[in-house]
PDB file of C-alpha atoms in Angstrom:
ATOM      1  CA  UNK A 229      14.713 -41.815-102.263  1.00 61.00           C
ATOM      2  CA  UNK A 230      15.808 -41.648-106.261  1.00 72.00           C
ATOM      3  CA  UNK A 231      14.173 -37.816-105.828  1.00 73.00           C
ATOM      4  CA  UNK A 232      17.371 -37.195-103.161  1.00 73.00           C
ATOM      5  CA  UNK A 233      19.897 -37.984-105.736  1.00 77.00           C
ATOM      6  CA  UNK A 234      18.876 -35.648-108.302  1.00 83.00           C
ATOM      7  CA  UNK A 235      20.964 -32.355-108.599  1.00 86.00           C
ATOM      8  CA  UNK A 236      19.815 -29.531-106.222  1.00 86.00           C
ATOM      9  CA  UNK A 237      17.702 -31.844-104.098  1.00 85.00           C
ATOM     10  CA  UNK A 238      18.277 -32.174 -99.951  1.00 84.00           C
ATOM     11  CA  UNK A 239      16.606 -33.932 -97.258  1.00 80.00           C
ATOM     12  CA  UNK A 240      14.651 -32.557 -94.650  1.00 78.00           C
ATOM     13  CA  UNK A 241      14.240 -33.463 -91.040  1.00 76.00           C
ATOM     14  CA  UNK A 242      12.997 -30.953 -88.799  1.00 78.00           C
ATOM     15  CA  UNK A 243      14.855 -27.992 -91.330  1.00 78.00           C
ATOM     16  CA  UNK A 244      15.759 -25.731 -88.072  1.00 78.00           C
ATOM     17  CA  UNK A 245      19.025 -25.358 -89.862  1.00 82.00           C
ATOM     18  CA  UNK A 246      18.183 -25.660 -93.646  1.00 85.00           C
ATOM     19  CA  UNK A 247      15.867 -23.020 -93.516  1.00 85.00           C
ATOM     20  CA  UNK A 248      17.819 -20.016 -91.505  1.00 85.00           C
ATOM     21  CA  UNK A 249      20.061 -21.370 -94.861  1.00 87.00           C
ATOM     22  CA  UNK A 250      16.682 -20.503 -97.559  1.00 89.00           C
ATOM     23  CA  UNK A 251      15.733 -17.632 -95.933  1.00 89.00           C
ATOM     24  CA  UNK A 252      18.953 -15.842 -95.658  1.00 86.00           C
ATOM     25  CA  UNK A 253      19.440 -16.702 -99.680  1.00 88.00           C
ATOM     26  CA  UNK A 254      22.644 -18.720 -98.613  1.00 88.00           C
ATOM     27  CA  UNK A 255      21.071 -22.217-100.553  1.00 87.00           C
ATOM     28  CA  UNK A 256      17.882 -22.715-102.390  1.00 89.00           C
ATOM     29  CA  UNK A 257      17.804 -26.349-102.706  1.00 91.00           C
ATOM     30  CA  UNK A 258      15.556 -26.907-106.144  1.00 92.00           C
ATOM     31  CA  UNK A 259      13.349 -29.903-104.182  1.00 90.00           C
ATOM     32  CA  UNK A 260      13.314 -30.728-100.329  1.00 87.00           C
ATOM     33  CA  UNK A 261      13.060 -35.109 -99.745  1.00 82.00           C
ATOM     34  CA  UNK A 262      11.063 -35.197 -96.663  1.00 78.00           C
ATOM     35  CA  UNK A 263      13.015 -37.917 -94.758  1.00 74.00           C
ATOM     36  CA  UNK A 264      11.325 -37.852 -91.287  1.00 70.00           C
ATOM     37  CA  UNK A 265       9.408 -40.877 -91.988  1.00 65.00           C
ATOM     38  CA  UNK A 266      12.510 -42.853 -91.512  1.00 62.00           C
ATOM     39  CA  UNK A 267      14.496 -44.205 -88.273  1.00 55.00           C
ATOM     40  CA  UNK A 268      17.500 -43.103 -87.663  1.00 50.00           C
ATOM     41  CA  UNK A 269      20.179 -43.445 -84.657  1.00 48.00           C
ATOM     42  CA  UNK A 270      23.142 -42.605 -82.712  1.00 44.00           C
ATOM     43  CA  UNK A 271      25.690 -45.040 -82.306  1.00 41.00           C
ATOM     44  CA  UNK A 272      29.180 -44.992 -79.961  1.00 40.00           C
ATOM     45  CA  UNK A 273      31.592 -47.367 -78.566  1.00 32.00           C
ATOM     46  CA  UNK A 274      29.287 -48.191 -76.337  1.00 37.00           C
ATOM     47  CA  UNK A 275      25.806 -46.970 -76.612  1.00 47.00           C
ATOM     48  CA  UNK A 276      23.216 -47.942 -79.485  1.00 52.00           C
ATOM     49  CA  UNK A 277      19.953 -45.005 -79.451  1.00 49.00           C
ATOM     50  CA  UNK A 278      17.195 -45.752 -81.892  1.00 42.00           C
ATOM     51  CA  UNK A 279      14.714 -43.398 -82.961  1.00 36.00           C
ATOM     52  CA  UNK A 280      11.521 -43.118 -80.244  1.00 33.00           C
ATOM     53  CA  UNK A 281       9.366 -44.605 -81.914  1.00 34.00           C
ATOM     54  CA  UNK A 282       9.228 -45.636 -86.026  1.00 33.00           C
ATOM     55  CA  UNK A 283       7.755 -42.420 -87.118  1.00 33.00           C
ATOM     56  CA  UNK A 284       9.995 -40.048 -86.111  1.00 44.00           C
ATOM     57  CA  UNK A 285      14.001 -39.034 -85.534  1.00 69.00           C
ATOM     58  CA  UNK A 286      15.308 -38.539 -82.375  1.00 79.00           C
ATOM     59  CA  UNK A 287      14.937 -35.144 -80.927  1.00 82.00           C
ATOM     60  CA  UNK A 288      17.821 -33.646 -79.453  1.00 87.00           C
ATOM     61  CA  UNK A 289      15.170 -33.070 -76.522  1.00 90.00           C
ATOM     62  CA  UNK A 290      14.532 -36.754 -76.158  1.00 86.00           C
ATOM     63  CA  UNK A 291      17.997 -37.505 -76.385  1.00 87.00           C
ATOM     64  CA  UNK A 292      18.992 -35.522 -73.328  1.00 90.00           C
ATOM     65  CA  UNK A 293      16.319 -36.461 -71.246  1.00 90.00           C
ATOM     66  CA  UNK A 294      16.087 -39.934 -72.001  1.00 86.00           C
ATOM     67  CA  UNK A 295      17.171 -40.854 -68.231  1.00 88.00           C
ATOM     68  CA  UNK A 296      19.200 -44.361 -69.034  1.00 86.00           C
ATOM     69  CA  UNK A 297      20.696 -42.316 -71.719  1.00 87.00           C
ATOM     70  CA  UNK A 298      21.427 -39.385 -69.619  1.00 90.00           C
ATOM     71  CA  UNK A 299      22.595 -41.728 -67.008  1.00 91.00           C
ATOM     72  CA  UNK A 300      25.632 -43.049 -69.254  1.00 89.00           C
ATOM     73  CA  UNK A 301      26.466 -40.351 -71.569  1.00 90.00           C
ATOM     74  CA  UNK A 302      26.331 -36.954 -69.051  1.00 95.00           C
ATOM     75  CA  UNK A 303      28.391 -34.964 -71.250  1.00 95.00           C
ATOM     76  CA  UNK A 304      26.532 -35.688 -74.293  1.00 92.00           C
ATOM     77  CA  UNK A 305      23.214 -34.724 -72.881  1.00 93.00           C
ATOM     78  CA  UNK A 306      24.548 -31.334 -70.977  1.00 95.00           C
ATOM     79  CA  UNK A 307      26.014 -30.370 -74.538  1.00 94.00           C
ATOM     80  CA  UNK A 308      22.033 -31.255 -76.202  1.00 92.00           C
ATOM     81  CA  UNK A 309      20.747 -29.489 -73.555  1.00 93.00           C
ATOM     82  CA  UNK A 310      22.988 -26.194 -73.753  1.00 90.00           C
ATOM     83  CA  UNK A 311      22.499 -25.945 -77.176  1.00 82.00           C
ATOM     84  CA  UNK A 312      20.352 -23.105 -78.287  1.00 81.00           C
ATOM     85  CA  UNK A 313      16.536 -22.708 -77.026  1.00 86.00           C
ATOM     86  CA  UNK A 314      14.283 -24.634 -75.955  1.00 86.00           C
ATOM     87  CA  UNK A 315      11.888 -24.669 -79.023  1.00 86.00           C
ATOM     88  CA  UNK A 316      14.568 -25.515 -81.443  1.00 83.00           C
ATOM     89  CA  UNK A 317      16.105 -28.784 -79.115  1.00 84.00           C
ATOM     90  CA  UNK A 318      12.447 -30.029 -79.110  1.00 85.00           C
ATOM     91  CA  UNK A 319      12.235 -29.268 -83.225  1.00 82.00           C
ATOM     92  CA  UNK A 320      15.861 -30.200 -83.960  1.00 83.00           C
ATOM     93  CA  UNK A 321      17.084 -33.816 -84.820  1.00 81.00           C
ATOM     94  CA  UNK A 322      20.195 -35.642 -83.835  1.00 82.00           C
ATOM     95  CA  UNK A 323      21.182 -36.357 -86.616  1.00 79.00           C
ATOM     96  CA  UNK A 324      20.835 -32.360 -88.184  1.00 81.00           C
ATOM     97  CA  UNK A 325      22.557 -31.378 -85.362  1.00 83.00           C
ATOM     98  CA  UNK A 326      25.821 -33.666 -86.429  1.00 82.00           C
ATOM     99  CA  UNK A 327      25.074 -32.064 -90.193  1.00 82.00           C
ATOM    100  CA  UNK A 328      24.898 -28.818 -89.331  1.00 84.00           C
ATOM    101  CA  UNK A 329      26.984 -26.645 -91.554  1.00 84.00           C
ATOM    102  CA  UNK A 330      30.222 -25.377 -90.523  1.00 86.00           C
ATOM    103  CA  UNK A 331      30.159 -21.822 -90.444  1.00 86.00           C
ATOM    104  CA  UNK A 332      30.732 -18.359 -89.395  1.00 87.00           C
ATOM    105  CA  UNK A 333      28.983 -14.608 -88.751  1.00 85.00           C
ATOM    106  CA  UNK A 334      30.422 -13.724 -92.848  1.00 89.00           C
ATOM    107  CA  UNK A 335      29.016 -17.212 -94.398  1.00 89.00           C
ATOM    108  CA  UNK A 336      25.505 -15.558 -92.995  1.00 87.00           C
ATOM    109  CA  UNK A 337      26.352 -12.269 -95.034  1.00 90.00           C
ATOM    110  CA  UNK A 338      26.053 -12.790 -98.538  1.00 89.00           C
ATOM    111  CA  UNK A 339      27.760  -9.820 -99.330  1.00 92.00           C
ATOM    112  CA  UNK A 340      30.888 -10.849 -97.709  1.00 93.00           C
ATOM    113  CA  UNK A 341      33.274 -12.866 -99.526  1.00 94.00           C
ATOM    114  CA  UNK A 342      33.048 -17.056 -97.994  1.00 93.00           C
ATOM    115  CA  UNK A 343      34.684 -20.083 -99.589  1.00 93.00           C
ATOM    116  CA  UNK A 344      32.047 -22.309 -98.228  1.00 91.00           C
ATOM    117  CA  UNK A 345      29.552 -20.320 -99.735  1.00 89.00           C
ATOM    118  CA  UNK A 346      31.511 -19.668-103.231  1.00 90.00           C
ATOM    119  CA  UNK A 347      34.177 -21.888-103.266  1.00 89.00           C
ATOM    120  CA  UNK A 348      37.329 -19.999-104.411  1.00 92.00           C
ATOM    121  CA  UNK A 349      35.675 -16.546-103.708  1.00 93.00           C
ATOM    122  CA  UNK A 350      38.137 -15.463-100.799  1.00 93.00           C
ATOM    123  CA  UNK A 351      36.909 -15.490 -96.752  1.00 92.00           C
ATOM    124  CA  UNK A 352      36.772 -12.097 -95.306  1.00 92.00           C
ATOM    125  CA  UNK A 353      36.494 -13.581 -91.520  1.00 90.00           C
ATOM    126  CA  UNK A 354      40.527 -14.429 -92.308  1.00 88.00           C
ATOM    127  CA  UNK A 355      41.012 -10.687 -91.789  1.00 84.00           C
ATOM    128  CA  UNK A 356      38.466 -10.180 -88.823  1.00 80.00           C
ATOM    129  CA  UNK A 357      39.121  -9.709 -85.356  1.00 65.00           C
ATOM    130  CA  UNK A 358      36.730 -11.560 -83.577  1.00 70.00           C
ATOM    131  CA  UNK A 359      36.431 -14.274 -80.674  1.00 71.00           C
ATOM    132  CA  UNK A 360      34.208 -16.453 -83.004  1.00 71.00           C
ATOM    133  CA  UNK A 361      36.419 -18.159 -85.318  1.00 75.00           C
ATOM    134  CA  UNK A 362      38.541 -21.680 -85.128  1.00 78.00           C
ATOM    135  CA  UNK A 363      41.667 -21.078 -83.653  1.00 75.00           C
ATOM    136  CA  UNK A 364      42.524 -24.736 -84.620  1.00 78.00           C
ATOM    137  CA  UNK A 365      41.686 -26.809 -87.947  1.00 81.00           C
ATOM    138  CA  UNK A 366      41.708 -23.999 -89.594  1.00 85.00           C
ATOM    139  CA  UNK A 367      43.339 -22.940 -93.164  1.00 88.00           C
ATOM    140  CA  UNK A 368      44.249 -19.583 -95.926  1.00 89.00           C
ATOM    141  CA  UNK A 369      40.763 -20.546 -97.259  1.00 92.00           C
ATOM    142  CA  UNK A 370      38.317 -20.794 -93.893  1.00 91.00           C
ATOM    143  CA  UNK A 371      38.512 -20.318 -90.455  1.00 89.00           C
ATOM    144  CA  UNK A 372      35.212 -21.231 -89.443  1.00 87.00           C
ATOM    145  CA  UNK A 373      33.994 -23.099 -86.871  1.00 84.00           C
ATOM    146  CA  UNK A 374      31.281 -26.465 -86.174  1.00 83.00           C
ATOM    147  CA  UNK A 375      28.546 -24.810 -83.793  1.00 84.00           C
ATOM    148  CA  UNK A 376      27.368 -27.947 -82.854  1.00 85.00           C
ATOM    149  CA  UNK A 377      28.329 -28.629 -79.287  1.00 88.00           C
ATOM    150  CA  UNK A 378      27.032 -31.862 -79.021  1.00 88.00           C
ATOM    151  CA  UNK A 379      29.802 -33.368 -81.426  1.00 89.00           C
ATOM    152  CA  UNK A 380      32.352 -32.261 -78.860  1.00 89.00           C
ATOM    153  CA  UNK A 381      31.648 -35.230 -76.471  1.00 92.00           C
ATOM    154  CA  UNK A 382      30.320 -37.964 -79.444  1.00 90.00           C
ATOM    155  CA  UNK A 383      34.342 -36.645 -80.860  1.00 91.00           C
ATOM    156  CA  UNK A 384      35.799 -37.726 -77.019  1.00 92.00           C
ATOM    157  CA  UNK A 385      33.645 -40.963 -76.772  1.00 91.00           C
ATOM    158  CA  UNK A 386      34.895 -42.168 -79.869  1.00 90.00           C
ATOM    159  CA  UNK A 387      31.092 -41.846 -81.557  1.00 87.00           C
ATOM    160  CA  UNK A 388      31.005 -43.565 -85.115  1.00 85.00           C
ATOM    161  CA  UNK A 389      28.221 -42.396 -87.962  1.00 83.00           C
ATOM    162  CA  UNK A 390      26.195 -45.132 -89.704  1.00 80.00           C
ATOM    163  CA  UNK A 391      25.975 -44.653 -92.969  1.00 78.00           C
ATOM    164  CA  UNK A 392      23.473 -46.373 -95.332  1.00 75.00           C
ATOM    165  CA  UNK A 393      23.541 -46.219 -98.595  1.00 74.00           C
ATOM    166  CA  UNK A 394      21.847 -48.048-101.881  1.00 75.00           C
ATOM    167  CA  UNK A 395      23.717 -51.376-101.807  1.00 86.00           C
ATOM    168  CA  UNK A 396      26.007 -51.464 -98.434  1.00 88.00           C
ATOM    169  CA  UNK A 397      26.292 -50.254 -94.632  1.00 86.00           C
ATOM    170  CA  UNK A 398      29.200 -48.585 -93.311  1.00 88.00           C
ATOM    171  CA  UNK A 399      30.600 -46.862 -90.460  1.00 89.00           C
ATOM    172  CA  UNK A 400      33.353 -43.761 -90.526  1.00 90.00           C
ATOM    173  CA  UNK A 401      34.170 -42.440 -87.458  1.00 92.00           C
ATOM    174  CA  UNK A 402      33.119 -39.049 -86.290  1.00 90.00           C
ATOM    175  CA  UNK A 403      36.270 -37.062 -86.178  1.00 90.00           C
ATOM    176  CA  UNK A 404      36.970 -38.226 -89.866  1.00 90.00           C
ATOM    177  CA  UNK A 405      33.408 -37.613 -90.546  1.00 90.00           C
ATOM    178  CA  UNK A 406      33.749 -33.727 -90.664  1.00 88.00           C
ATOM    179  CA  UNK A 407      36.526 -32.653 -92.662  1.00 88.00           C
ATOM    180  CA  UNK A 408      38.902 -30.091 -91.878  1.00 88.00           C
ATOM    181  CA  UNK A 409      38.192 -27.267 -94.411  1.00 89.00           C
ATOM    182  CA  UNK A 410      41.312 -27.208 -96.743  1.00 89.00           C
ATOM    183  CA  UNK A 411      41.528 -25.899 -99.680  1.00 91.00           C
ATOM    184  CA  UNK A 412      37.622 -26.986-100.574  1.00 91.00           C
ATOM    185  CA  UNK A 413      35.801 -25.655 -97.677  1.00 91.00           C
ATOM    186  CA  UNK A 414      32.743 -26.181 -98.791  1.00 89.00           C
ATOM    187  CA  UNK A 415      33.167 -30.150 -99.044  1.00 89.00           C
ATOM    188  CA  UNK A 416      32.532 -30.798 -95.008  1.00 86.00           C
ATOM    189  CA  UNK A 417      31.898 -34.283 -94.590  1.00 86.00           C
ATOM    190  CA  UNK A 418      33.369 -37.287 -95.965  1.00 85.00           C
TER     191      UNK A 418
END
């Protein structure tokens, strides 16, 4: 893990995010940590899921149809489940889902100006019209949005993140987790 902490390194899960982000020139990380060979989990008030096995993270897939799960967390598996296809919830992990970047149609154009891309370089969506943007959390510098719909319910059930780190454990819950985009919108967790 000492490879993660150099500059212009990030980890990679199942990269169903990360790499839309290479491809379309929007990050070009200088060395991708292959973390899938960890466990990882989901934690709430209430509920404790553990990876599937030691191997691998939880799919988004498993998630939702994991029937106890299912059973006691119905709005958290609808929202897996009606997120985008069916190849990418059975690719996608959990926890990429929650780490998803915050964004909108103009961070995908790199020749549009976007504050989380370039921090300080203006954010043409401000001036757009469309039916796509925050309407609140917002601010002058971003008014992008999270796409993930699964944090929705984790947000209403209270859901806290486990962090790990080199010398200590903590938790921070999920609403704090993601930051609202002030005037650094390109800092978007905590």
């Amino acid at each position: 893990m000492r490879r993660a902490s150099e500059p212009g390194a990030v980890y990679l899960a199942a990269g169903t995010n990360l790499l839309d982000l290479m491809k379309g020139g929007i990050t070009g990380p200088s060395r991708l940590v292959d973390i899938t060979i960890f466990r990882t989990s989901i934690a709430s008030s209430i509920c404790r899921m553990a990876a599937f096995g030691s191997e691998r993270f939880v799919r988004n897939a498993d998630l939702a149809h994991d029937r106890t799960f299912a059973r006691r967390f119905p709005a958290v598996a609808e929202a897996l489940l009606s997120g985008a296809s069916a190849q990418l919830r059975n690719a996608a992990t959990v926890g990429g889902n929650l780490l998803q970047r915050t964004r909108c149609a103009y961070f995908y154009d790199v020749a549009s100006a976007c504050n989380k891309r370039t921090r300080a370089s203006g954010c043409d969506a401000l001036a757009a019209a469309t039916g796509f943007n925050a309407i609140m959390g917002w601010s002058e510098s971003c008014i992008a949005t999270h796409p993930s719909d699964f944090c929705v319910p984790l947000v209403a059930l209270d859901a806290v993140v486990e962090l790990e780190g080199k010398t200590e454990r903590r938790e921070i819950p999920l609403e704090v987790f993601h930051r609202l985009p002030g005037d650094t919108p390109d800092r978007e967790t905590c």
